[in-house]
mmCIF file of C-alpha atoms in Angstrom:
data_model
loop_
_atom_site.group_PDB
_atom_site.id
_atom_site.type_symbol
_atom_site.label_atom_id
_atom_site.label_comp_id
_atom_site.label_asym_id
_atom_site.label_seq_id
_atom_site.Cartn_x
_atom_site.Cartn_y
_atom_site.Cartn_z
ATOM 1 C CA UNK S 1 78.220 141.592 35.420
ATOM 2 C CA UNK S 2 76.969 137.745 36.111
ATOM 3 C CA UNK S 3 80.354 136.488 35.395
ATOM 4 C CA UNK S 4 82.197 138.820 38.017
ATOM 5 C CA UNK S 5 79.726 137.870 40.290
ATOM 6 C CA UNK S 6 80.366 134.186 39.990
ATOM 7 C CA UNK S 7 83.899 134.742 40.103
ATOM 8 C CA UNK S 8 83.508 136.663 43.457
ATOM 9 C CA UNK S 9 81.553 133.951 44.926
ATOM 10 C CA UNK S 10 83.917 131.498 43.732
ATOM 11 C CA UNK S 11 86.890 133.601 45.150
ATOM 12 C CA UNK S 12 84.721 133.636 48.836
ATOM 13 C CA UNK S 13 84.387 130.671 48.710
ATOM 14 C CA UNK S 14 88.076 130.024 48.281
ATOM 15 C CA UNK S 15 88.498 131.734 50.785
ATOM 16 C CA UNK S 16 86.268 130.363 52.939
ATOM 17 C CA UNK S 17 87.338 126.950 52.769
ATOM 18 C CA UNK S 18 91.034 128.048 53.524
ATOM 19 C CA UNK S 19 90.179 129.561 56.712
ATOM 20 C CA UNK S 20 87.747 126.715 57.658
ATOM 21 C CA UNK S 21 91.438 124.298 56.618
ATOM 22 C CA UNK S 22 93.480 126.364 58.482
ATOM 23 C CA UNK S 23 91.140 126.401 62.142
ATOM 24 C CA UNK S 24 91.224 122.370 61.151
ATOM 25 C CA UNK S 25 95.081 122.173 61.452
ATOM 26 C CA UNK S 26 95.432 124.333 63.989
ATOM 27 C CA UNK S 27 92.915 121.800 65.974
ATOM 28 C CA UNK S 28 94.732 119.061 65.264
ATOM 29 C CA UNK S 29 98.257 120.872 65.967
ATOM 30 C CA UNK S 30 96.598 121.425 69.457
ATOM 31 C CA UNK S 31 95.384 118.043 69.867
ATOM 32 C CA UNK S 32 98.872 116.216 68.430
ATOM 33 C CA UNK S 33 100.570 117.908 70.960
ATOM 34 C CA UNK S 34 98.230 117.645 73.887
ATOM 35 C CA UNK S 35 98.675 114.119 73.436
ATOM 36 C CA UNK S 36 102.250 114.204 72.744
ATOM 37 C CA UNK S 37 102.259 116.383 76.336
ATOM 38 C CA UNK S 38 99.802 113.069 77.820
ATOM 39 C CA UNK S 39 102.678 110.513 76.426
ATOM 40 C CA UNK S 40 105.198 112.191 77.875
ATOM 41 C CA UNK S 41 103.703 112.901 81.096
ATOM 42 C CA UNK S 42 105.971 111.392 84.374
ATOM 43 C CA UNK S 43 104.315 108.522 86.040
ATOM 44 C CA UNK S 44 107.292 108.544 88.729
ATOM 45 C CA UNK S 45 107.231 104.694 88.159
ATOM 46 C CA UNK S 46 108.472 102.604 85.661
ATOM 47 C CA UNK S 47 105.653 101.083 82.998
ATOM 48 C CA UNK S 48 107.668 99.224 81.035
ATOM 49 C CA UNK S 49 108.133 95.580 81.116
ATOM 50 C CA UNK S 50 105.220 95.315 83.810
ATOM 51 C CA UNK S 51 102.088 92.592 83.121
ATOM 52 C CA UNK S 52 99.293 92.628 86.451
ATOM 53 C CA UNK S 53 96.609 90.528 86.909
ATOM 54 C CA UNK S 54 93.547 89.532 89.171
ATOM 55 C CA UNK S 55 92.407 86.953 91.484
ATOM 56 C CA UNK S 56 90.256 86.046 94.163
ATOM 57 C CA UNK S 57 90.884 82.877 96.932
ATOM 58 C CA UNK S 58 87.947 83.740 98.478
ATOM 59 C CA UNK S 59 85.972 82.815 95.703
ATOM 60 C CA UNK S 60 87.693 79.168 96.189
ATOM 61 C CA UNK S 61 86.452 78.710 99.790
ATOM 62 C CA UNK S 62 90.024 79.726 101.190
ATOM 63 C CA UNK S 63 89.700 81.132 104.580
ATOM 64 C CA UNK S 64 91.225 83.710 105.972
ATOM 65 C CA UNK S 65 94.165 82.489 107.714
ATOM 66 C CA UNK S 66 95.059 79.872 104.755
ATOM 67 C CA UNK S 67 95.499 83.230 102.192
ATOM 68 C CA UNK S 68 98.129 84.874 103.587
ATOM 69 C CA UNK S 69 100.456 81.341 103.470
ATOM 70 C CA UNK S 70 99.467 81.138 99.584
ATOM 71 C CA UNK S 71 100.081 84.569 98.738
ATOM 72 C CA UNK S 72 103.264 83.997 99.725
ATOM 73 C CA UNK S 73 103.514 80.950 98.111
ATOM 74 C CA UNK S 74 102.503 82.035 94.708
ATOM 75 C CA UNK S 75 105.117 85.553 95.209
ATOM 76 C CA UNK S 76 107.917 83.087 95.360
ATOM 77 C CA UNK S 77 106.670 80.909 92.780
ATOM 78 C CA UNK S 78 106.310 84.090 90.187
ATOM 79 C CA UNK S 79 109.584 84.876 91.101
ATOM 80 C CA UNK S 80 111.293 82.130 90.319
ATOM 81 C CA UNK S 81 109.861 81.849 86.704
ATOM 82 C CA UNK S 82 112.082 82.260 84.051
ATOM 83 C CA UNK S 83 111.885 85.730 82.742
ATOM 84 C CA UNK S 84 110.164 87.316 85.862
ATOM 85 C CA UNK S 85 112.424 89.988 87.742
ATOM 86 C CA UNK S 86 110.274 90.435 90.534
ATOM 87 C CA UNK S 87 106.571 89.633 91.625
ATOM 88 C CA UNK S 88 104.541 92.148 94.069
ATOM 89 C CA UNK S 89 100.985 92.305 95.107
ATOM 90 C CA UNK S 90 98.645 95.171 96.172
ATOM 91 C CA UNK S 91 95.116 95.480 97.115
ATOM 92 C CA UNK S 92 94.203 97.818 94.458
ATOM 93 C CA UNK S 93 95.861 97.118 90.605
ATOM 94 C CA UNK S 94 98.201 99.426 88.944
ATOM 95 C CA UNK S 95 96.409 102.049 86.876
ATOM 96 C CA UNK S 96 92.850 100.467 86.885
ATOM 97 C CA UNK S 97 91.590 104.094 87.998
ATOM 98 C CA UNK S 98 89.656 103.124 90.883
ATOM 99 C CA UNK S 99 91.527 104.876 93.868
ATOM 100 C CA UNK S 100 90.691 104.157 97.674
ATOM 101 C CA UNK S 101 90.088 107.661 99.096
ATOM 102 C CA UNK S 102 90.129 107.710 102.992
ATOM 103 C CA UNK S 103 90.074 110.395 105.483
ATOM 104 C CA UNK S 104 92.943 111.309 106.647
ATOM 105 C CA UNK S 105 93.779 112.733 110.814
ATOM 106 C CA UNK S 106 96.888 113.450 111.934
ATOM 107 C CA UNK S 107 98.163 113.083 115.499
ATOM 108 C CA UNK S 108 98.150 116.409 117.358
ATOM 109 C CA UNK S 109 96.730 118.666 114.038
ATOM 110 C CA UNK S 110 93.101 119.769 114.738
ATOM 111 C CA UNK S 111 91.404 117.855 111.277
ATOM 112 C CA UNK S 112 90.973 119.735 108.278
ATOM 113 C CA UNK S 113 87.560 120.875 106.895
ATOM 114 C CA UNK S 114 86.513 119.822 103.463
ATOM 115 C CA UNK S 115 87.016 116.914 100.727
ATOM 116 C CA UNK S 116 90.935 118.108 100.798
ATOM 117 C CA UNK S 117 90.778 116.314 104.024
ATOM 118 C CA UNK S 118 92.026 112.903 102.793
ATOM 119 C CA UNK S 119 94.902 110.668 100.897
ATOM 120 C CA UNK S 120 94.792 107.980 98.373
ATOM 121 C CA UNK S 121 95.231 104.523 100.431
ATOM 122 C CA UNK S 122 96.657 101.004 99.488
ATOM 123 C CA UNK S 123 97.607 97.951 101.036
ATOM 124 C CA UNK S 124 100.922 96.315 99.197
ATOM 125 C CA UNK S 125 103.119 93.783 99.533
ATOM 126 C CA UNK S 126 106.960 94.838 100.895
ATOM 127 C CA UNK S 127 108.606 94.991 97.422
ATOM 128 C CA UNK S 128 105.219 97.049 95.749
ATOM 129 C CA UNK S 129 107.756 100.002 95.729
ATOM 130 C CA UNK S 130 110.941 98.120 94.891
ATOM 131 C CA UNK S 131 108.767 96.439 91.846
ATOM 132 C CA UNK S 132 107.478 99.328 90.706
ATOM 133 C CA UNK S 133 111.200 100.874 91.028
ATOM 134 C CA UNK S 134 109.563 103.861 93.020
ATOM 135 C CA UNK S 135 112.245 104.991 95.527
ATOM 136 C CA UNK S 136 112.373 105.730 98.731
ATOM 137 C CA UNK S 137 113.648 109.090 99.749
ATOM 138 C CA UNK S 138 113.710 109.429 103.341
ATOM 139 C CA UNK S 139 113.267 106.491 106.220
ATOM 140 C CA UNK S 140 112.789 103.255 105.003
ATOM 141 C CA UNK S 141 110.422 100.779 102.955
ATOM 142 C CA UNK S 142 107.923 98.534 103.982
ATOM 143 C CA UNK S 143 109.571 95.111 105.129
ATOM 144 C CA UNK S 144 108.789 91.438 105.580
ATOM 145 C CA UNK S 145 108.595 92.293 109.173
ATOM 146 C CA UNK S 146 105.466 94.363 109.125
ATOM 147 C CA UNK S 147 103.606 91.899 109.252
ATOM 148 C CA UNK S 148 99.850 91.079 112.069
ATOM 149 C CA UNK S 149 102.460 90.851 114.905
ATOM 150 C CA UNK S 150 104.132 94.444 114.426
ATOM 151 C CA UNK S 151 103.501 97.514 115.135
ATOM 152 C CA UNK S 152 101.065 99.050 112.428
ATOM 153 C CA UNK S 153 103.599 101.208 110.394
ATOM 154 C CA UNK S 154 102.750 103.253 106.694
ATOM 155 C CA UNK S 155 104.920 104.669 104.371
ATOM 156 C CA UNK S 156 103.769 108.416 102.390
ATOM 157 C CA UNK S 157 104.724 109.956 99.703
ATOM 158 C CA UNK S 158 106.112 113.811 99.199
ATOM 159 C CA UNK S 159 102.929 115.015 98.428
ATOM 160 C CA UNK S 160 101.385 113.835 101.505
ATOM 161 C CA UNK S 161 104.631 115.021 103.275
ATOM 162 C CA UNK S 162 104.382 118.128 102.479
ATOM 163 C CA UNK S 163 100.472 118.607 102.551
ATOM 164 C CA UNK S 164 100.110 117.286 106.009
ATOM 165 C CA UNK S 165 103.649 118.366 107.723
ATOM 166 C CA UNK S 166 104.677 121.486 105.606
ATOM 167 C CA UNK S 167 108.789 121.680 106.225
ATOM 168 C CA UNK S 168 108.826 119.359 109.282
ATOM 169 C CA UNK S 169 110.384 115.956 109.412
ATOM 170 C CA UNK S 170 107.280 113.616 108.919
ATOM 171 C CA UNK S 171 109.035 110.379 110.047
ATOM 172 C CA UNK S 172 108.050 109.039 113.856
ATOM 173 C CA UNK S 173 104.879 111.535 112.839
ATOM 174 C CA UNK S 174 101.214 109.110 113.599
ATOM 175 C CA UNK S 175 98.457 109.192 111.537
ATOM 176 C CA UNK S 176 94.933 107.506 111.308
ATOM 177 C CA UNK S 177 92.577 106.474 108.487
ATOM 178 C CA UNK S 178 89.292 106.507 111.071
ATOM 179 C CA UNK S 179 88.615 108.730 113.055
ATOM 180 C CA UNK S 180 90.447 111.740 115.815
ATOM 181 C CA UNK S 181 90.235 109.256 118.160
ATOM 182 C CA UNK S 182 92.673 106.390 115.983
ATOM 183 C CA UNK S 183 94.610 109.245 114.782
ATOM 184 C CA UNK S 184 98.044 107.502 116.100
ATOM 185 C CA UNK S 185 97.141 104.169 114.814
ATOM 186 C CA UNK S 186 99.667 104.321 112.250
ATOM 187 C CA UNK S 187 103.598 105.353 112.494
ATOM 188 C CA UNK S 188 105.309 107.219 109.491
ATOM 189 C CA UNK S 189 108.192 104.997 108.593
ATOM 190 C CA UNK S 190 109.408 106.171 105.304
ATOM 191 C CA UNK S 191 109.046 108.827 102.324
ATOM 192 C CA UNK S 192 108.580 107.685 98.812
ATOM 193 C CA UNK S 193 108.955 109.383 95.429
ATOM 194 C CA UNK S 194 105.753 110.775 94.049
ATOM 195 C CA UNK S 195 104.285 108.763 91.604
ATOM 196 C CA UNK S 196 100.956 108.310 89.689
ATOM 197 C CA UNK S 197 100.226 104.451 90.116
ATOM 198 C CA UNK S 198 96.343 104.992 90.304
ATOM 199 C CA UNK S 199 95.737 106.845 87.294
ATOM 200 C CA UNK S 200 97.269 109.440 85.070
ATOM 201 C CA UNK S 201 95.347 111.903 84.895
ATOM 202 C CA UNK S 202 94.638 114.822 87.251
ATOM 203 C CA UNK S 203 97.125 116.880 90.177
ATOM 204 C CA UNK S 204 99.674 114.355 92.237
ATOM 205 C CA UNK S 205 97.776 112.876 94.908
ATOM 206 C CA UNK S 206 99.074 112.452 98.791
ATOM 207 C CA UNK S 207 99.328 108.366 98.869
ATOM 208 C CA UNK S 208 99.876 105.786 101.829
ATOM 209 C CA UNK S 209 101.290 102.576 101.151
ATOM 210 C CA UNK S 210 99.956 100.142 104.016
ATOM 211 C CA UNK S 211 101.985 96.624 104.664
ATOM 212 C CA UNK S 212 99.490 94.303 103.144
ATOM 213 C CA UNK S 213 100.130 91.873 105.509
ATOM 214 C CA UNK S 214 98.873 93.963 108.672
ATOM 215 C CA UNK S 215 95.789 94.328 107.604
ATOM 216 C CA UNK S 216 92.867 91.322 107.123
ATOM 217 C CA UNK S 217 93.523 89.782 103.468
ATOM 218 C CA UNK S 218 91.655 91.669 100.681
ATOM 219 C CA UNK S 219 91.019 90.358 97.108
ATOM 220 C CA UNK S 220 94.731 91.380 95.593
ATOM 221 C CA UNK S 221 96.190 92.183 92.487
ATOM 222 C CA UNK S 222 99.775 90.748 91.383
ATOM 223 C CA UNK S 223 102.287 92.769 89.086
ATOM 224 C CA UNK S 224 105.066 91.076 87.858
ATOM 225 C CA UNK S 225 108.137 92.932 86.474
ATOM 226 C CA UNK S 226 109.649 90.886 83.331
ATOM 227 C CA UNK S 227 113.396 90.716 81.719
ATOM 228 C CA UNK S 228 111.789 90.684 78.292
ATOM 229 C CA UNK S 229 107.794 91.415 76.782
ATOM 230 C CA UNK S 230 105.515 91.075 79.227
ATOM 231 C CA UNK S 231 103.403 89.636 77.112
ATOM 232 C CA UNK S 232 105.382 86.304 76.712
ATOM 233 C CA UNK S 233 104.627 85.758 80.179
ATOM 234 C CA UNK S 234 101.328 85.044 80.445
ATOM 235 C CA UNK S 235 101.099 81.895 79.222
ATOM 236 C CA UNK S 236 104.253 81.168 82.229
ATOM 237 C CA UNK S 237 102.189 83.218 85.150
ATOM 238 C CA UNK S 238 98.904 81.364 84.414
ATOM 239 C CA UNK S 239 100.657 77.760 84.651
ATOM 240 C CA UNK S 240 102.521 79.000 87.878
ATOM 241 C CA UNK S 241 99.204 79.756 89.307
ATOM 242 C CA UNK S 242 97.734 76.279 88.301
ATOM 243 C CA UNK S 243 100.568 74.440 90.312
ATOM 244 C CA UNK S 244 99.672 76.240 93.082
ATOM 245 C CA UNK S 245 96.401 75.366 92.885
ATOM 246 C CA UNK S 246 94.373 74.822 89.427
ATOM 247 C CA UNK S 247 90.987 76.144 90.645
ATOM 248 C CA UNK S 248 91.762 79.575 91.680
ATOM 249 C CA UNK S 249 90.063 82.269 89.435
ATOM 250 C CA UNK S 250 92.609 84.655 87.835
ATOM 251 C CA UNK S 251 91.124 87.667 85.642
ATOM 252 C CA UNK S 252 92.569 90.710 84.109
ATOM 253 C CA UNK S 253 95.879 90.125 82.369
ATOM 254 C CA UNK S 254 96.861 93.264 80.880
ATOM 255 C CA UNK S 255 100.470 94.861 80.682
ATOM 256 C CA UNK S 256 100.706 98.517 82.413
ATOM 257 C CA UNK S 257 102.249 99.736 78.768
ATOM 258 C CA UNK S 258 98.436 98.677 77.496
ATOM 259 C CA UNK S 259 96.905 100.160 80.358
ATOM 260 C CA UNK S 260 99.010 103.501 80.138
ATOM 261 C CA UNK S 261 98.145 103.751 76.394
ATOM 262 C CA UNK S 262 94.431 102.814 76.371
ATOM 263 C CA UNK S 263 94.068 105.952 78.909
ATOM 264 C CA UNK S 264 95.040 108.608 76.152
ATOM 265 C CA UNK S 265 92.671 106.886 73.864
ATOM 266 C CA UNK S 266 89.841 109.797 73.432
ATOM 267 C CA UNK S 267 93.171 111.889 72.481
ATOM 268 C CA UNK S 268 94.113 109.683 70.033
ATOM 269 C CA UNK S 269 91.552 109.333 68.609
ATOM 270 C CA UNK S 270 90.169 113.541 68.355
ATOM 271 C CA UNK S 271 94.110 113.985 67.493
ATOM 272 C CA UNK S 272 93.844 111.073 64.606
ATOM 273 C CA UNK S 273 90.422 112.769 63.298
ATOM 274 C CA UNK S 274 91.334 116.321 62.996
ATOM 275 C CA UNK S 275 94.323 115.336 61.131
ATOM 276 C CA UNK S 276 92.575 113.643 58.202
ATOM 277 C CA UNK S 277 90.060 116.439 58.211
ATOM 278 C CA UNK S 278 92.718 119.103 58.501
ATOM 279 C CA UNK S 279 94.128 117.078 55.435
ATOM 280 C CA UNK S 280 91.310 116.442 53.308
ATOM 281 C CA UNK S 281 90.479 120.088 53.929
ATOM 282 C CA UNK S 282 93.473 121.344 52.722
ATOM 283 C CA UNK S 283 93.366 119.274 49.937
ATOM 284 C CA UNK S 284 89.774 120.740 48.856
ATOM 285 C CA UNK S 285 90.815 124.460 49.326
ATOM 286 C CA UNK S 286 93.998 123.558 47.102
ATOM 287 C CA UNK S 287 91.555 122.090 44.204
ATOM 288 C CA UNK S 288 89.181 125.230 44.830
ATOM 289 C CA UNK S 289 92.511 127.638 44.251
ATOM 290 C CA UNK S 290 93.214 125.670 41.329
ATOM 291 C CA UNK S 291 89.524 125.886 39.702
ATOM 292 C CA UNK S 292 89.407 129.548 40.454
#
């Protein structure tokens, strides 16, 4: 009688450890392809080829009306680099998941109540859309010509379109970031593809592009889209910006490929783990079926 007992506790636990293997797979099944769901996620941008980086005039005693002439300088000078295909600017960096929320009141709409109530806003340079091959779908971009001395313009994209103006045409349609009272501060110009340039994760948000230009010069980010690896390009950017001028402070080279990649990193990692535990669990419960 002692030896069926052991062999029914040896056949429980058998069978034990093959359900405990089995809910291990089917975790990491789930997590393999929540991440394979996360890579293949559409940014409505294009990632690839695309290195940003960081820097601050202000830090170099530049004042206010010197920065917008250097800016421009050091756009045409990444341009012309060997390699680069295009060089933009913005106030807030590609995918660095630190959004500018403002409040958002539309010209003859009585303002909506709650945290709803607003858009994701950034300032960028007239090719920010072109660069990040983000089209525009209705109207037009933001040009060289939006500049102090023009009208204050914006361009939106559909999910602010059709948040804010339902079905209606939302070109010629005026908009303010303030208050009721600025609420025609701004002129729709132009529609642009949706497209998750902030971060990845979460619902689409509504997004205005502002000409960079219009407003008072903010700390800016650069991205500059490359022919070949990004990464190559670095060491080219960095003496572009030294010719310039050799003292300004640049921080925060990364390519948007890194960028997208480190952001599914947790899911990675829990997808990586269950895995070899699924594994090594199924390798157990085979060794128990064999001693049993």
């Amino acid at each position: 009688s002692s030896g069926d007992a052991r062999s029914s506790l040896s056949k429980a636990l058998v069978v034990g450890q093959v359900a405990l293997s089995l809910v291990l797979l089917i975790g990491a099944g789930l997590f393999t392809r929540t991440l394979r769901n996360l890579q293949n996620l559409e940014t409505g941008f294009n990632h690839e080829n695309l290195v940003t980086f960081g820097l601050n005039p202000r830090l170099d005693n530049y004042p206010n009306a010197q920065i917008k002439q250097l800016l421009q300088r050091l756009l045409e000078r990444l341009e012309a680099l060997p390699g680069a295909h295009s060089a933009t600017l913005s106030q807030y960096p590609v995918l660095a998941g630190s959004p500018n929320h403002a409040p958002i009141f539309v010209q003859g709409q009585t303002p909506q109540s709650g945290e709803g109530n607003g858009a994701l806003v950034n300032d960028v340079a007239a090719n920010f859309l072109d660069t990040l091959q983000i089209p525009i779908l209705r109207g037009r971009g933001l040009t060289l010509q939006d500049d102090e001395r023009a009208p204050r313009v914006a361009v939106v994209n559909q999910t602010f379109a059709r948040k804010y103006f339902g079905s209606e045409n939302p070109l010629g349609k005026r908009i303010g970031l303030d208050s009721v009272k600025n609420s025609g501060q701004l002129e729709i110009v132009g529609v642009a593809q949706d497209a998750k340039y902030f971060q990845m994760r979460g619902a689409m948000p509504p997004t205005v592009y502002l000409p960079y230009f219009q407003e008072p010069a903010s700390d800016p980010s650069f991205a500059v889209r490359t022919t070949g690896e990004p990464t190559a390009m670095i060491a080219s950017i960095r003496q572009a910006v030294r010719e310039i001028d050799g003292s300004l402070p640049i921080s925060d080279f990364k390519t948007v490929r890194q960028q997208v990649e480190s952001g599914w990193a947790q899911e990675r990692l829990f997808a990586t783990l269950s895995s070899f535990f699924g594994l090594l669990a199924v390798m157990l419960a085979a060794i128990g079926l064999y001693g049993v």
